[in-house]
Amino acid sequence: MLTLKQFIAEQKNTHMTHVEDTVLYGGVDGVRQAIFALRSLRDMLKGSHTGKEKLSTKWDGAPAVFAGIDPRDQQFFVAKKGIFNKNPKVYKTAAEIDADTSGDLADKLKLALKYLPELDIRGVIQGDFLFSSSDLKTEKIDGETYLTFHPNTIVYAVPAKSDLAKQIRKAKIGIVWHTSYNGTSFEDMKASYGVNVAALSPSTNVWSQDAMIRDMSNLTLTQKETDEINKQLSEVGKIFQKISGSTLRELENNQELARLIETFNNTYVRKGEQIRDTRKHADNLIAYIKDRFEKEAEKRKTEKGKATQYQKRDELLKFFSPSNKRNLIMMFDLQNKMVDAKLKLISKLDKYNQTSTFLKTKDGYEVTGQEGYVAIDKMGGNALKL
């Protein structure tokens, strides 16, 4: 069984756990880590920063880009997430990119292959592709002139006359780095959150930075905000004390069920809804699991195939004893309180950014927040998505 920290390392940062979802995946220790992350962020925004934790902005870039030196032959490469396949997929020539990809993805990977060697990258680092020079636009939004780029869902807007806009205009590509990897082979590499961009060689062709937030002096929580967050975190602690450790451990040992619960919860997240009636939510979860495997069984052509799906369903449903169901309802209550505290902290953090963020709609631009933030424990090596 993997610990939460091992789970994160094994995922090679192609997946990152939301702070509230550690309740599902991490057992008792996972809940403690989530509470610690939220308390640490509260303390950072109170000005009580110990230096053991860091915070980074999660940029909404695409595609994810890996770059560096192939430990097998010491050649420079770029890659997408296939880098950690059993047979690592890396690209060292434009022809290799064209043979495996097409369209916008191929264009961006070829630009990365052309310009990223100028940074003299040592080891392997991962980032998000934000723009090429052809993606940059000058636009007026709410009467202000911005330099904009739109890598994925969020439109990033920089005041057109700012020094930052001048730097971006000079660049051929823009990438924000967030993860370093170390190891003697791709298979053995371990993720370390953060990239030492000061060690990279400067290049006017590459607008390159890390995602770390360094100066939070203008983000201090008011006493009222602190009291509200303290109240929510206190309620988190009280609920945690009531939840049976055996239920948390049983779910931690059943990662398939944990993923199903997260998937079900995310159907509400995508609709912008927060789960409030947690008792009803637990009942709906059971119905969701039954329905999911009924549909899977219907796809199977043989009785044996159908029986396998029903067996999987029945094995998962064994978890929902009266005791476990009561504890699961409290776990949903715990997640809700964590989300409430998280959203208050995020609303404060959104005031930090040098770039404005918008969603492009049919009626124009709508103000939105950053995609999220990542809380990093430098000592423990954990990183949780806010």
XYZ file of C-alpha atoms in Angstrom:
386
model
C 0.000 0.000 0.000
C 1.313 3.447 -0.943
C 1.427 6.299 1.552
C 0.053 9.628 0.326
C 3.592 10.933 -0.169
C 4.541 7.809 -2.143
C 1.337 8.067 -4.183
C 2.225 11.634 -5.186
C 5.796 10.635 -6.070
C 4.623 7.636 -8.087
C 2.294 9.868 -10.090
C 5.338 11.901 -11.242
C 3.164 15.041 -10.984
C 0.954 14.001 -13.881
C -1.706 13.997 -11.171
C -1.960 16.193 -8.085
C -4.317 15.649 -5.172
C -6.753 18.358 -4.069
C -6.293 19.171 -0.412
C -9.776 17.909 0.533
C -9.311 14.653 -1.413
C -6.515 13.504 0.888
C -9.438 12.564 3.152
C -10.242 9.842 0.602
C -6.755 8.719 -0.365
C -4.491 9.320 2.587
C -6.198 7.772 5.584
C -5.613 9.296 9.010
C -2.238 10.727 7.998
C -3.737 12.222 4.824
C -6.358 14.122 6.808
C -3.654 15.433 9.131
C -1.574 16.571 6.144
C -4.560 18.428 4.685
C -5.284 20.172 7.992
C -1.595 21.051 8.326
C -1.536 22.502 4.791
C -4.564 24.721 5.469
C -3.217 25.845 8.853
C 0.175 26.585 7.313
C -1.398 28.674 4.564
C -3.433 30.561 7.154
C -0.233 31.243 9.103
C 1.588 32.366 5.946
C -1.185 34.869 5.257
C -0.998 36.036 8.868
C 2.694 36.743 8.390
C 3.774 33.774 10.562
C 5.791 32.042 7.852
C 8.318 29.465 9.123
C 10.020 28.892 5.758
C 9.184 25.166 5.883
C 6.280 25.665 3.488
C 6.002 27.323 0.097
C 3.126 28.262 -2.108
C 2.953 28.276 -5.879
C 0.388 29.452 -8.395
C -1.155 26.779 -10.585
C -1.136 28.164 -14.123
C -3.685 27.015 -16.681
C -1.151 26.209 -19.396
C -1.183 23.574 -22.119
C 0.432 21.368 -23.042
C 2.451 20.123 -20.078
C 6.078 20.141 -21.217
C 8.984 18.118 -19.862
C 12.502 19.116 -20.895
C 16.065 18.347 -20.009
C 18.815 15.810 -20.438
C 18.019 12.172 -21.193
C 19.991 10.196 -18.563
C 20.428 7.347 -21.052
C 22.448 9.256 -23.663
C 22.901 12.793 -22.234
C 20.963 14.319 -25.163
C 18.510 17.203 -24.813
C 14.848 16.298 -25.245
C 11.318 17.590 -24.831
C 8.357 15.383 -23.949
C 4.727 15.277 -22.961
C 3.322 13.040 -20.221
C 4.409 9.886 -22.061
C 7.867 10.479 -20.617
C 6.993 8.124 -17.753
C 5.585 5.292 -19.861
C 7.247 1.888 -19.625
C 8.942 2.855 -22.889
C 9.568 6.606 -22.341
C 8.318 8.802 -25.177
C 10.782 11.672 -25.634
C 11.569 13.834 -28.670
C 15.030 14.938 -29.760
C 14.268 16.035 -33.317
C 11.417 17.833 -35.066
C 10.927 14.714 -37.205
C 10.254 12.615 -34.089
C 7.634 15.125 -32.956
C 5.929 15.113 -36.374
C 5.894 11.315 -36.426
C 4.041 11.087 -33.111
C 1.940 14.283 -32.820
C 0.186 16.796 -35.031
C -1.439 20.222 -35.109
C -0.991 22.770 -32.332
C 0.641 20.239 -29.993
C 3.326 19.437 -32.558
C 3.934 23.129 -33.240
C 4.420 23.917 -29.551
C 6.672 20.936 -28.904
C 8.857 21.898 -31.867
C 9.147 25.454 -30.577
C 10.094 24.086 -27.163
C 12.706 21.817 -28.757
C 14.131 24.767 -30.698
C 14.362 27.341 -27.900
C 14.575 25.526 -24.547
C 18.201 24.353 -25.078
C 19.146 28.031 -24.636
C 18.243 27.675 -20.930
C 21.010 25.089 -20.406
C 18.694 22.847 -18.381
C 20.387 20.285 -16.133
C 18.378 17.239 -15.176
C 14.666 17.179 -16.032
C 12.054 19.829 -15.307
C 8.331 20.118 -15.983
C 6.248 23.161 -16.802
C 3.184 24.463 -18.581
C 3.385 25.995 -22.051
C 1.718 29.411 -21.869
C 2.234 31.029 -25.261
C 4.155 31.275 -28.485
C 4.715 34.686 -30.058
C 1.828 34.038 -32.453
C -0.559 33.529 -29.510
C -0.023 37.034 -28.118
C -2.738 39.626 -28.703
C -3.309 43.232 -27.711
C -6.884 43.622 -26.522
C -9.050 46.112 -24.687
C -10.940 44.697 -21.717
C -13.164 46.951 -19.627
C -11.451 50.000 -21.094
C -7.915 48.800 -20.275
C -5.360 47.706 -22.889
C -3.754 44.348 -22.197
C -1.319 41.938 -23.761
C -3.182 38.619 -23.592
C -2.539 34.927 -24.096
C -5.060 32.092 -23.884
C -3.297 28.723 -23.424
C -6.252 26.714 -22.169
C -9.422 27.783 -20.318
C -8.185 30.985 -18.686
C -7.189 34.145 -20.574
C -4.144 35.824 -18.978
C -3.933 39.586 -19.374
C -0.906 41.778 -18.615
C -1.143 45.607 -18.708
C 0.126 46.460 -22.189
C 2.573 49.162 -21.088
C 4.076 47.223 -18.171
C 7.672 45.958 -18.007
C 6.283 42.438 -17.855
C 4.468 42.950 -21.167
C 7.711 44.186 -22.744
C 9.528 41.013 -21.634
C 6.760 38.784 -22.959
C 6.650 40.533 -26.354
C 10.345 39.794 -26.911
C 9.914 36.078 -26.279
C 9.265 33.333 -28.811
C 7.658 31.110 -26.157
C 6.523 31.373 -22.543
C 6.691 28.572 -19.994
C 6.134 28.461 -16.250
C 8.118 25.723 -14.465
C 6.885 23.923 -11.374
C 8.535 20.498 -10.881
C 12.068 19.061 -10.944
C 12.964 15.376 -11.373
C 16.012 13.472 -10.221
C 17.058 9.908 -10.940
C 19.309 7.739 -13.067
C 16.430 6.664 -15.319
C 12.986 7.997 -16.236
C 11.408 5.035 -14.471
C 13.158 5.798 -11.167
C 12.794 9.585 -11.193
C 11.195 11.244 -8.188
C 9.352 14.542 -8.293
C 10.518 17.566 -6.312
C 8.142 20.500 -6.356
C 9.759 23.717 -7.495
C 12.406 24.599 -10.070
C 15.517 26.674 -9.431
C 15.006 29.078 -12.330
C 17.969 31.171 -11.152
C 20.182 28.289 -12.297
C 18.800 28.473 -15.848
C 20.672 30.533 -18.426
C 18.790 33.702 -19.443
C 17.266 33.840 -22.914
C 15.229 36.605 -24.509
C 13.569 33.940 -26.647
C 12.084 32.161 -23.621
C 9.938 33.941 -21.047
C 10.637 31.475 -18.277
C 9.783 31.632 -14.612
C 8.776 29.436 -11.733
C 5.358 29.468 -10.127
C 6.426 30.325 -6.574
C 4.790 33.143 -4.646
C 7.569 34.885 -2.751
C 6.159 38.135 -1.384
C 2.863 37.856 0.439
C 3.313 41.028 2.459
C 0.297 42.616 0.764
C -1.931 39.628 1.432
C -2.208 39.700 5.216
C -5.498 38.384 6.552
C -7.653 40.763 8.553
C -8.609 39.747 12.071
C -12.153 39.036 10.897
C -10.902 36.817 8.068
C -8.539 35.020 10.442
C -11.358 34.404 12.936
C -13.623 32.996 10.210
C -10.926 30.621 8.934
C -9.989 29.593 12.489
C -13.633 28.734 13.160
C -13.805 26.556 10.036
C -10.526 24.803 10.831
C -11.723 24.215 14.395
C -14.842 22.540 13.008
C -12.622 20.448 10.722
C -10.701 19.252 13.762
C -13.864 18.410 15.715
C -15.310 16.362 12.838
C -11.984 14.591 12.336
C -12.031 13.451 15.973
C -15.400 11.764 15.412
C -14.441 9.793 12.303
C -13.373 6.209 12.871
C -9.761 5.571 11.955
C -10.732 2.105 10.737
C -13.037 3.609 8.086
C -10.296 5.968 6.923
C -7.813 3.108 6.718
C -10.258 0.855 4.893
C -10.821 3.511 2.247
C -7.086 4.213 2.040
C -6.590 0.514 1.249
C -9.272 0.618 -1.452
C -7.907 3.143 -3.931
C -10.373 2.095 -6.633
C -13.290 3.064 -4.412
C -11.528 6.298 -3.402
C -11.143 7.225 -7.083
C -14.808 6.445 -7.736
C -15.861 8.691 -4.850
C -13.636 11.494 -6.143
C -15.062 11.053 -9.650
C -18.587 11.231 -8.261
C -17.769 14.307 -6.170
C -16.271 15.971 -9.257
C -19.600 15.747 -11.074
C -20.761 18.391 -8.585
C -17.548 20.418 -8.851
C -17.896 20.663 -12.644
C -21.410 22.051 -12.192
C -20.114 24.599 -9.673
C -22.144 23.021 -6.889
C -20.990 22.318 -3.362
C -22.314 19.224 -1.614
C -24.465 20.243 1.338
C -26.829 17.346 2.092
C -24.088 14.826 2.814
C -26.459 12.070 3.925
C -28.291 12.249 0.593
C -24.924 12.471 -1.166
C -23.850 9.150 0.375
C -27.070 7.511 -0.854
C -26.560 9.011 -4.311
C -22.993 7.675 -4.319
C -24.208 4.116 -3.742
C -26.762 4.517 -6.545
C -24.001 5.934 -8.783
C -21.753 2.900 -8.191
C -24.610 0.476 -8.882
C -25.576 2.318 -12.062
C -21.967 2.576 -13.253
C -21.400 -1.176 -13.052
C -24.833 -1.974 -14.478
C -23.839 0.005 -17.559
C -20.450 -1.703 -17.685
C -22.146 -5.097 -17.475
C -24.516 -4.196 -20.313
C -21.506 -3.549 -22.563
C -20.207 -7.091 -22.052
C -21.272 -9.704 -24.611
C -20.746 -12.809 -22.494
C -22.328 -13.906 -19.224
C -18.842 -14.264 -17.764
C -18.030 -10.663 -18.655
C -21.267 -9.438 -17.112
C -20.657 -11.484 -13.973
C -17.181 -9.941 -13.572
C -18.679 -6.434 -13.512
C -21.347 -7.431 -10.998
C -18.666 -9.008 -8.829
C -16.629 -5.777 -8.884
C -19.769 -3.843 -7.939
C -20.568 -6.158 -5.041
C -16.977 -6.023 -3.731
C -17.052 -2.210 -3.695
C -20.476 -2.079 -2.059
C -19.243 -4.217 0.853
C -17.590 -1.046 2.157
C -20.956 0.575 2.872
C -21.733 -1.014 6.214
C -23.914 1.117 8.540
C -20.789 2.155 10.482
C -18.723 3.006 7.404
C -21.619 4.897 5.851
C -21.991 7.050 8.997
C -18.282 7.793 8.909
C -18.359 8.506 5.178
C -21.083 11.107 5.738
C -18.828 12.760 8.326
C -15.942 12.595 5.836
C -18.077 14.520 3.334
C -18.858 17.045 6.101
C -15.124 17.295 6.759
C -14.402 17.903 3.072
C -17.045 20.647 2.968
C -15.454 22.492 5.885
C -12.025 22.164 4.257
C -13.415 23.588 1.013
C -14.997 26.512 2.889
C -11.644 27.375 4.500
C -9.800 26.803 1.220
C -12.065 29.154 -0.736
C -11.553 31.949 1.792
C -7.793 31.536 1.542
C -7.908 31.416 -2.259
C -9.983 34.603 -2.450
C -7.152 36.337 -0.585
C -4.441 34.815 -2.759
C -6.184 35.918 -5.960
C -5.236 39.509 -5.067
C -1.544 38.670 -5.449
C -1.245 38.118 -9.147
C 0.515 40.444 -11.565
C -1.644 39.085 -14.364
C -5.392 39.525 -14.583
C -7.393 36.403 -15.422
C -10.574 36.166 -17.483
C -12.892 33.645 -19.071
C -13.803 34.360 -22.690
C -17.550 34.090 -23.244
C -19.859 34.824 -26.173
C -20.663 38.133 -24.469
C -17.046 39.178 -23.907
C -14.697 38.663 -20.972
C -15.693 37.561 -17.488
C -13.334 38.040 -14.541
C -12.175 34.791 -12.940
C -9.549 33.691 -10.415
C -6.362 31.740 -10.991
C -6.720 28.034 -11.727
C -5.493 27.325 -8.213
C -2.513 27.164 -5.901
C -0.202 24.414 -4.685
C 0.876 24.187 -1.051
C 4.350 22.637 -0.782
C 5.887 21.224 2.377
C 9.641 21.554 1.787
C 10.511 19.301 4.705
C 8.038 16.491 4.041
C 8.078 16.711 0.251
C 4.298 16.794 -0.063
C 2.347 19.036 -2.424
C -1.410 19.515 -2.326
C -3.585 21.389 -4.787
C -5.800 24.196 -3.500
